[in-house]
PDB file of C-alpha atoms in Angstrom:
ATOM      1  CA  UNK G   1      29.356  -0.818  50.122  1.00  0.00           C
ATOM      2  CA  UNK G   2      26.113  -0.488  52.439  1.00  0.00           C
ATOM      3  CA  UNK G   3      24.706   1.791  49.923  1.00  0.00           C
ATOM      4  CA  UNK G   4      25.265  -0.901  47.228  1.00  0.00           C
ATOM      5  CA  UNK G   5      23.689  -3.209  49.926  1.00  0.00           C
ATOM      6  CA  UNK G   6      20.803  -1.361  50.344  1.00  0.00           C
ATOM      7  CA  UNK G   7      19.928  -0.362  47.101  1.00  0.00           C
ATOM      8  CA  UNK G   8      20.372  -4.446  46.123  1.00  0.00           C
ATOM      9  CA  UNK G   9      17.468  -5.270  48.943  1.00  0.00           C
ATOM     10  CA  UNK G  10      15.249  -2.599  48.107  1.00  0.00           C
ATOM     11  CA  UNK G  11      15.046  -3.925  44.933  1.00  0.00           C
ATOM     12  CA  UNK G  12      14.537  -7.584  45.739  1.00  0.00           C
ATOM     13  CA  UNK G  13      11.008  -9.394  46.367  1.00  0.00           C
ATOM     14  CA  UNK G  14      10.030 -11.096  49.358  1.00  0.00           C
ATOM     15  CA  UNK G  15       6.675 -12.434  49.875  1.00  0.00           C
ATOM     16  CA  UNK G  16       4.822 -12.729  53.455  1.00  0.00           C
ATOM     17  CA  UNK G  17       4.550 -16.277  54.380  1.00  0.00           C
ATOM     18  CA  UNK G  18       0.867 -15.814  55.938  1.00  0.00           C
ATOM     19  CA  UNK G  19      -0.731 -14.105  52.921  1.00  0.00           C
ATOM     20  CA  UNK G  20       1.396 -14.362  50.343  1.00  0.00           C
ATOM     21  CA  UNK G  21       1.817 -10.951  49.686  1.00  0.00           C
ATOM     22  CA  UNK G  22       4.170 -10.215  47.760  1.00  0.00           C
ATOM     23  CA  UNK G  23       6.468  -6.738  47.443  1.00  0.00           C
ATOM     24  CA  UNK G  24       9.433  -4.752  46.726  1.00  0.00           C
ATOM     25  CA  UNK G  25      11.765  -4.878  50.177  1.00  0.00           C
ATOM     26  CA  UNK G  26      11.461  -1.158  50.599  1.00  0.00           C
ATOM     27  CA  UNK G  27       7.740  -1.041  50.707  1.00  0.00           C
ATOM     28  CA  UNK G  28       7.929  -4.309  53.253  1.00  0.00           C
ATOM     29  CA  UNK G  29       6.341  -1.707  56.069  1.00  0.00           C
ATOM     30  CA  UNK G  30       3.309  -1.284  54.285  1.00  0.00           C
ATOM     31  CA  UNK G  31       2.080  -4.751  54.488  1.00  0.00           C
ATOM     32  CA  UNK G  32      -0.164  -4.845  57.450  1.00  0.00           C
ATOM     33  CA  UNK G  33      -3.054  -6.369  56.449  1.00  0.00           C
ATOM     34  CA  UNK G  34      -2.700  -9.651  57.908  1.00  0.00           C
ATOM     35  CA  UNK G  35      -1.660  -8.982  61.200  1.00  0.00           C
ATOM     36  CA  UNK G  36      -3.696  -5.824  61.447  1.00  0.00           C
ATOM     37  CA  UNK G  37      -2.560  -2.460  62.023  1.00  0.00           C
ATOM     38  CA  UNK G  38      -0.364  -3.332  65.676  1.00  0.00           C
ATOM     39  CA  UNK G  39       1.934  -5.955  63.679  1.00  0.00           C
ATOM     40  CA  UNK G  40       5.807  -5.362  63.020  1.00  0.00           C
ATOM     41  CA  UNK G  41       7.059  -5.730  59.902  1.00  0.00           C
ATOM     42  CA  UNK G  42       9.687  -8.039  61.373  1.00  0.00           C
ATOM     43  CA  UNK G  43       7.305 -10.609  62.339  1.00  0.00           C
ATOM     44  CA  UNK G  44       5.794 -10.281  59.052  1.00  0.00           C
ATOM     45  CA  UNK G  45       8.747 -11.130  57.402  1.00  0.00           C
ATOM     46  CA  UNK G  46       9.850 -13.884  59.800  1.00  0.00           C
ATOM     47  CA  UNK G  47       6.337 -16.095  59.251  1.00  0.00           C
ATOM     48  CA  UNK G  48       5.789 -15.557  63.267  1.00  0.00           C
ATOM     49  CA  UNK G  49       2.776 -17.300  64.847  1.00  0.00           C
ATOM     50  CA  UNK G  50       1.951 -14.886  67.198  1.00  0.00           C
ATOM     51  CA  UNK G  51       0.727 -11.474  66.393  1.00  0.00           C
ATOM     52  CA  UNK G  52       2.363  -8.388  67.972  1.00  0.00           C
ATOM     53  CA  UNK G  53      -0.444  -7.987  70.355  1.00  0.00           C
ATOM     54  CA  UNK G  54      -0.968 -11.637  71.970  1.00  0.00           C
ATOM     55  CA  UNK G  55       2.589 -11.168  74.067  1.00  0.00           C
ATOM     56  CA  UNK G  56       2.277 -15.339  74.184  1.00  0.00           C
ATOM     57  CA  UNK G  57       5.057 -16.231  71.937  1.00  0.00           C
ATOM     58  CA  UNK G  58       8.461 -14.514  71.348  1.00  0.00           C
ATOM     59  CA  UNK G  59       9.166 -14.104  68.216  1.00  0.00           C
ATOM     60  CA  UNK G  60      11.807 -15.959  65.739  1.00  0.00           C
ATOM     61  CA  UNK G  61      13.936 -13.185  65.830  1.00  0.00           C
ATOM     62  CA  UNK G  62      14.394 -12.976  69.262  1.00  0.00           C
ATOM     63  CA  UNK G  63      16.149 -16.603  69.185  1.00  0.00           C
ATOM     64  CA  UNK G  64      19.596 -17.186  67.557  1.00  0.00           C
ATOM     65  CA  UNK G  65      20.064 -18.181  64.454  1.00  0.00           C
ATOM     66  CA  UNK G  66      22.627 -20.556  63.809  1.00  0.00           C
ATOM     67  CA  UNK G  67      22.035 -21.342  60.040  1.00  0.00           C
ATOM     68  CA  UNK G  68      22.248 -17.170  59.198  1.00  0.00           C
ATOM     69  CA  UNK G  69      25.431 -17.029  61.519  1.00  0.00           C
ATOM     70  CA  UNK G  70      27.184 -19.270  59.354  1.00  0.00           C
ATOM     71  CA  UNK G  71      26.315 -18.089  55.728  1.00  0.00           C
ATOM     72  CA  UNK G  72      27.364 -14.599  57.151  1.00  0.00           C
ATOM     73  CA  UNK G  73      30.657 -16.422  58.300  1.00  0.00           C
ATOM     74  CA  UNK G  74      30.567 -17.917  54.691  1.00  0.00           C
ATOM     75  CA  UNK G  75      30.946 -14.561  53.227  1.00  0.00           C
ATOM     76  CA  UNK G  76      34.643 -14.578  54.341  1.00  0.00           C
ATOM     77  CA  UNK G  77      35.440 -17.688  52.871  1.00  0.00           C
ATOM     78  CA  UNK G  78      32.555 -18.988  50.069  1.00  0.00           C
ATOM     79  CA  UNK G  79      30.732 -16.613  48.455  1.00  0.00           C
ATOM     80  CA  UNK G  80      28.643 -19.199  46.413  1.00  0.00           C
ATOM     81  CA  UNK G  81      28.246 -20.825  49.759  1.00  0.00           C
ATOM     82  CA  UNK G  82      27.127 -18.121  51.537  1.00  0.00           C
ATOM     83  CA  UNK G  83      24.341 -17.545  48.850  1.00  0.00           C
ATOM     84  CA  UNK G  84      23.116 -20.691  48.520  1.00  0.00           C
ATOM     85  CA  UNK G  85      22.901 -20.773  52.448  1.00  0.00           C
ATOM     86  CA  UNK G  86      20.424 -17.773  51.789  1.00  0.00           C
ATOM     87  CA  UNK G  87      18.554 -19.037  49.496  1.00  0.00           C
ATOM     88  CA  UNK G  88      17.526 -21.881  51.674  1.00  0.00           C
ATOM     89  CA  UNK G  89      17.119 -20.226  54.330  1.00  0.00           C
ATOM     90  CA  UNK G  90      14.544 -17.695  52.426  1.00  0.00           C
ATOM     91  CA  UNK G  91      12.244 -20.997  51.640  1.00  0.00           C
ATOM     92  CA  UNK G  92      11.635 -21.782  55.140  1.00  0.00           C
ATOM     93  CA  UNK G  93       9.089 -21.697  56.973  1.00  0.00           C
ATOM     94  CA  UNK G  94      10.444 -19.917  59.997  1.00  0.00           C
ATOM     95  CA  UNK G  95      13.718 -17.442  60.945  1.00  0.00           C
ATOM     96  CA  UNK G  96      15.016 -13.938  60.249  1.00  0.00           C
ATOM     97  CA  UNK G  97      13.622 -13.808  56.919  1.00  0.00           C
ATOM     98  CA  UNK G  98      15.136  -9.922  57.229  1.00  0.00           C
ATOM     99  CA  UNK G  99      18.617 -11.064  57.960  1.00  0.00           C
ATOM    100  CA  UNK G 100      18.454 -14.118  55.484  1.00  0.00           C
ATOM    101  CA  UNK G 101      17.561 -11.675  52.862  1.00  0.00           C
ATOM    102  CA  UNK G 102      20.202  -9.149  53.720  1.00  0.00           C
ATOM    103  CA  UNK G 103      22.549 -12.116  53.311  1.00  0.00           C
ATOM    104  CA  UNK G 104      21.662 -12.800  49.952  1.00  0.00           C
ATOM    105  CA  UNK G 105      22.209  -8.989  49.082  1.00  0.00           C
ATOM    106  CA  UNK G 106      25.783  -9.163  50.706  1.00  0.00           C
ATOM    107  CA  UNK G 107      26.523 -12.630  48.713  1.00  0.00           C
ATOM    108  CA  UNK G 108      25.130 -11.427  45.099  1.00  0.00           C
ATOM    109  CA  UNK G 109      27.069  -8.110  45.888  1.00  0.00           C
ATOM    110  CA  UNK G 110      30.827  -9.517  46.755  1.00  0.00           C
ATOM    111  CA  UNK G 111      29.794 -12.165  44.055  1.00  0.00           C
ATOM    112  CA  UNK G 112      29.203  -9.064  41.228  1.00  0.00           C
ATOM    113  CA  UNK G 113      31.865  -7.015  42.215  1.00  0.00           C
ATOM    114  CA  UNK G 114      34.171 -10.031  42.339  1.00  0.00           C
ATOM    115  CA  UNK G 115      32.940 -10.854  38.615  1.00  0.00           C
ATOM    116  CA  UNK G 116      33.872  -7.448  37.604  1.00  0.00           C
ATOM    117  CA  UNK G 117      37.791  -8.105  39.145  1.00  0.00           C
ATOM    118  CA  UNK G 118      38.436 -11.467  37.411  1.00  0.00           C
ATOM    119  CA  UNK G 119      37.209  -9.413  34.234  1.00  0.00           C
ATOM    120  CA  UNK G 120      39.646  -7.528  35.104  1.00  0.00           C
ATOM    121  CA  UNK G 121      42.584  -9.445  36.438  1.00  0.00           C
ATOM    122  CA  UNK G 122      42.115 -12.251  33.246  1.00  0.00           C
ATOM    123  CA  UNK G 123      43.040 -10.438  30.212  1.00  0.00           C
ATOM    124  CA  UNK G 124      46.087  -8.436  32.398  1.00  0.00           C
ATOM    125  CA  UNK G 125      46.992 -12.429  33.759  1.00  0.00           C
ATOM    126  CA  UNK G 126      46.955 -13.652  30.534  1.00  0.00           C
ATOM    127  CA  UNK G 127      48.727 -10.801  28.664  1.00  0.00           C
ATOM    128  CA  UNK G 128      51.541 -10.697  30.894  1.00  0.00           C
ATOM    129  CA  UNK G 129      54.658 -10.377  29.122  1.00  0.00           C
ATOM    130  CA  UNK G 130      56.795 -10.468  32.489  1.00  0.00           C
ATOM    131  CA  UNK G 131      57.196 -13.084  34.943  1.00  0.00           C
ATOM    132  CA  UNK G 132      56.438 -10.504  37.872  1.00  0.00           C
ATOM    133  CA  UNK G 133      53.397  -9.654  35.801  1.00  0.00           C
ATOM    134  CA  UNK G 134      52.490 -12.836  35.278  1.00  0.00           C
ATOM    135  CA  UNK G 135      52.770 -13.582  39.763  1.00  0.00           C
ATOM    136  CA  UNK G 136      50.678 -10.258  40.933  1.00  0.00           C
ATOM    137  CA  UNK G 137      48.207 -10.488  38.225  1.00  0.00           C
ATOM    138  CA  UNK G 138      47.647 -14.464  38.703  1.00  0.00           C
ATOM    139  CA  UNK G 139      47.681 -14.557  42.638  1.00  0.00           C
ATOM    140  CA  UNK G 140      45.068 -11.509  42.609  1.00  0.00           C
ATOM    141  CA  UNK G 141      42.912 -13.326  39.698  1.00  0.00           C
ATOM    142  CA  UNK G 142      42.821 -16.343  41.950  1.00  0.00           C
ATOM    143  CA  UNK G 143      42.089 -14.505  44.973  1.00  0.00           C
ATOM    144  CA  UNK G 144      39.122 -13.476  43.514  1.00  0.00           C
ATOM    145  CA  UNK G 145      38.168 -17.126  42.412  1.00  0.00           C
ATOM    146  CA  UNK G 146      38.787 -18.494  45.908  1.00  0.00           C
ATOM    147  CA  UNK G 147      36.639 -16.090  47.819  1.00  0.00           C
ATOM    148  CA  UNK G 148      33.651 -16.832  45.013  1.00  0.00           C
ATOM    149  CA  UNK G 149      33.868 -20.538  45.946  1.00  0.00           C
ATOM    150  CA  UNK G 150      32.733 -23.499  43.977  1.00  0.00           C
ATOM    151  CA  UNK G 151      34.891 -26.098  42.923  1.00  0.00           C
ATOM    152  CA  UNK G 152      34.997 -24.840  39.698  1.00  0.00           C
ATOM    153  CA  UNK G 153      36.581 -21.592  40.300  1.00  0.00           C
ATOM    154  CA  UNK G 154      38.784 -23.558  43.027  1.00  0.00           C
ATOM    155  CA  UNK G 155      40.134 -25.553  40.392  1.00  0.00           C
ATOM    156  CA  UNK G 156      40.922 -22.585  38.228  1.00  0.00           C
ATOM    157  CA  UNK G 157      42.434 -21.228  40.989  1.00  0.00           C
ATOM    158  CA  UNK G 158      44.988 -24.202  41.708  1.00  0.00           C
ATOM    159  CA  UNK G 159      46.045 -24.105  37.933  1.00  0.00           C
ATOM    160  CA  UNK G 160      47.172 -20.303  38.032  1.00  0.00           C
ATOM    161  CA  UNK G 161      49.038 -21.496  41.505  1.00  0.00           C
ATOM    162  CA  UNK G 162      50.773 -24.511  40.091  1.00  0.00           C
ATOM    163  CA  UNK G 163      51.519 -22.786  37.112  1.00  0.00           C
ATOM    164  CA  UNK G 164      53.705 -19.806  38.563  1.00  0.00           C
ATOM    165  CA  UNK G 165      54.768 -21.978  40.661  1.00  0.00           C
ATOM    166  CA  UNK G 166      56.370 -24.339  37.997  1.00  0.00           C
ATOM    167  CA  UNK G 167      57.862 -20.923  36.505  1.00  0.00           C
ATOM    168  CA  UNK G 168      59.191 -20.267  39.718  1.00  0.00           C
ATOM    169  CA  UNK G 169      60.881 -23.432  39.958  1.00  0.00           C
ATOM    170  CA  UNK G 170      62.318 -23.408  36.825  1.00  0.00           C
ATOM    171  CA  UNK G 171      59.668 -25.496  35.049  1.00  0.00           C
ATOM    172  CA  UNK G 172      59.798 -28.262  37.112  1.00  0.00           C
ATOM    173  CA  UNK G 173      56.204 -29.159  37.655  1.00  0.00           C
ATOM    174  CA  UNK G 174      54.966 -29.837  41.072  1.00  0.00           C
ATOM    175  CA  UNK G 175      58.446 -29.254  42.580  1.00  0.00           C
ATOM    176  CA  UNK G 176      58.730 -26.501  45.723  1.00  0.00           C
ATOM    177  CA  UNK G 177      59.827 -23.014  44.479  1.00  0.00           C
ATOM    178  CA  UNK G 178      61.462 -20.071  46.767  1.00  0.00           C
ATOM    179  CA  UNK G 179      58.481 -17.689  46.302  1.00  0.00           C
ATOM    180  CA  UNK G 180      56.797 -17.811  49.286  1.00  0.00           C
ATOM    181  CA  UNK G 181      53.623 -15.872  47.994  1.00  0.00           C
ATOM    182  CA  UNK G 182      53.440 -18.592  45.467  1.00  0.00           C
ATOM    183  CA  UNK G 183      53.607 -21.032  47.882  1.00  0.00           C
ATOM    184  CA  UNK G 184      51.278 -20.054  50.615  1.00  0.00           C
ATOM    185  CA  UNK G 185      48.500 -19.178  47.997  1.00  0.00           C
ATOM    186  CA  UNK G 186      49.090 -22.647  46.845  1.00  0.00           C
ATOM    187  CA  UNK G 187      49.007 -24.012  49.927  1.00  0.00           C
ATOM    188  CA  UNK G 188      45.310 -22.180  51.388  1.00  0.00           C
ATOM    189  CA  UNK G 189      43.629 -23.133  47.936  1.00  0.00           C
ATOM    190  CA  UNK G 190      44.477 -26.686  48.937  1.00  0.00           C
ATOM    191  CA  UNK G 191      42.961 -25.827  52.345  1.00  0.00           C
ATOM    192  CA  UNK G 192      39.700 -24.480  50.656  1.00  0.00           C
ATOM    193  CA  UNK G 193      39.540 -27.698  48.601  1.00  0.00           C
ATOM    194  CA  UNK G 194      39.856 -30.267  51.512  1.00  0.00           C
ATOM    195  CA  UNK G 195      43.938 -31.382  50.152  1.00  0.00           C
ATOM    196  CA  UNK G 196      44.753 -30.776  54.180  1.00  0.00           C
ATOM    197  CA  UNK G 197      48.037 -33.223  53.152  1.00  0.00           C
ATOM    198  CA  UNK G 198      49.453 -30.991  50.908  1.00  0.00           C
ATOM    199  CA  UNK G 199      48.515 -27.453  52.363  1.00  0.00           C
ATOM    200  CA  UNK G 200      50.293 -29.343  55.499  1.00  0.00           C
ATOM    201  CA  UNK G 201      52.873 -30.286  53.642  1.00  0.00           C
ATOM    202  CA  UNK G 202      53.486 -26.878  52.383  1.00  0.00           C
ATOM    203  CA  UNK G 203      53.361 -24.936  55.972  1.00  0.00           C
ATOM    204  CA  UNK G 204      55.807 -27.152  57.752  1.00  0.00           C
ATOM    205  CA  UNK G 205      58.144 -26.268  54.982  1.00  0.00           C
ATOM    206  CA  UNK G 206      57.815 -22.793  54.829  1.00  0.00           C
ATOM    207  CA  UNK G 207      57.705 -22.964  58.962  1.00  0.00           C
ATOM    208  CA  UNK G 208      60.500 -25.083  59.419  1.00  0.00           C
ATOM    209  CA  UNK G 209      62.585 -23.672  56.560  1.00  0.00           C
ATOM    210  CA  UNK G 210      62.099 -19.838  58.826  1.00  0.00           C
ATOM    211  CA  UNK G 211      60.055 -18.137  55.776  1.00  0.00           C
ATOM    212  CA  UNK G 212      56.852 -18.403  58.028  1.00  0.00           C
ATOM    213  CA  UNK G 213      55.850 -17.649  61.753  1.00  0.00           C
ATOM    214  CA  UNK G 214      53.168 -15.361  62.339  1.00  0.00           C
ATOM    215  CA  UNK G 215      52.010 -14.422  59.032  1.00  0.00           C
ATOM    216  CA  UNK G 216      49.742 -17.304  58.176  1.00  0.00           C
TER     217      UNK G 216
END
């Protein structure tokens, strides 16, 4: 994974906001010629005011970051998020243009190799010939969708959920089943769309019923 990482930002271009100068990642330590021969690369990157030889001004770096915090945070949860966190944070004017970039690299990478499971996980979802099939291969398809984000792929998501679920129960549509997998994915894609009733509704029942404690 880090290599992956790596090789992703050494091949991405970032320009220096004081000259405009524009390179591969990798060769980022090179650029000097704005800030003489003293300057970091760090402050090149971050658009600091201060040069590394004034000592008047800390640099960017040096203060927390609350924006970057939260698209790496997003990376758990909202992978489309997360990048689109990045790529605002890479137009402005001021931060940890290293870190912002870094998080871009992460987001693109979980996003690609997430693209290459749902490649995977559709055809085997919708070839299924078993109902058993038809569970492991949906709930890890929509996995996948769920940790890309977007409402799109949240949507897609809830569909594989309420269908196995209507299997489950028979094929009565939006009626509880006694697969508690089936369930509790059900029941976190309605967290990740903002349904807080239903994902509620879901966890008391499980919890009161005994099929949940600790596990959620």
């Amino acid at each position: 994974m880090e290599w992956d990482i790596e090789r992703t930002l050494n091949s991405s271009t970032i320009e220096c906001r004081r000259c405009h100068w524009t390179g591969h990642y990798e060769a980022r330590e090179t650029h000097t010629s704005c800030h003489g021969s003293n300057s970091t690369t760090t402050e090149i990157e971050a658009g600091a005011d201060s040069t590394a030889t004034d000592g008047l001004q800390a640099s960017p770096l040096q203060q927390p970051d609350h924006d970057i915090d939260e698209g790496f945070r997003l990376l758990e949860t909202n992978l489309q998020g997360a990048l689109a966190k990045a790529e605002a944070l890479l137009t402005k004017d001021s931060g940890d243009y290293s870190r912002a970039a870094e998080l871009k690299a992460r987001a693109l990478l979980a996003i690609d190799h997430n693209i290459k499971a749902i490649t995977h996980f559709q055809p085997l979802y919708t070839n299924s010939v078993t109902f058993n099939d038809q569970k492991n291969n949906g709930l890890a398809l929509g996995k996948h969708l769920q940790l890309m984000g977007g409402m799109d792929n949240l949507k897609t998501a809830l569909d594989i959920y309420a269908r196995l679920r209507c299997q489950a129960a028979r094929g009565m549509a939006n009626t509880p089943c006694d697969d508690v997998d089936i369930e509790l994915a059900l029941a976190r894609v309605y967290v990740f769309m903002g349904y807080t009733d239903k994902s509620e509704g879901i966890f008391t029942r499980l919890y009161g019923g005994g099929r949940i404690g600790l596990r959620f």
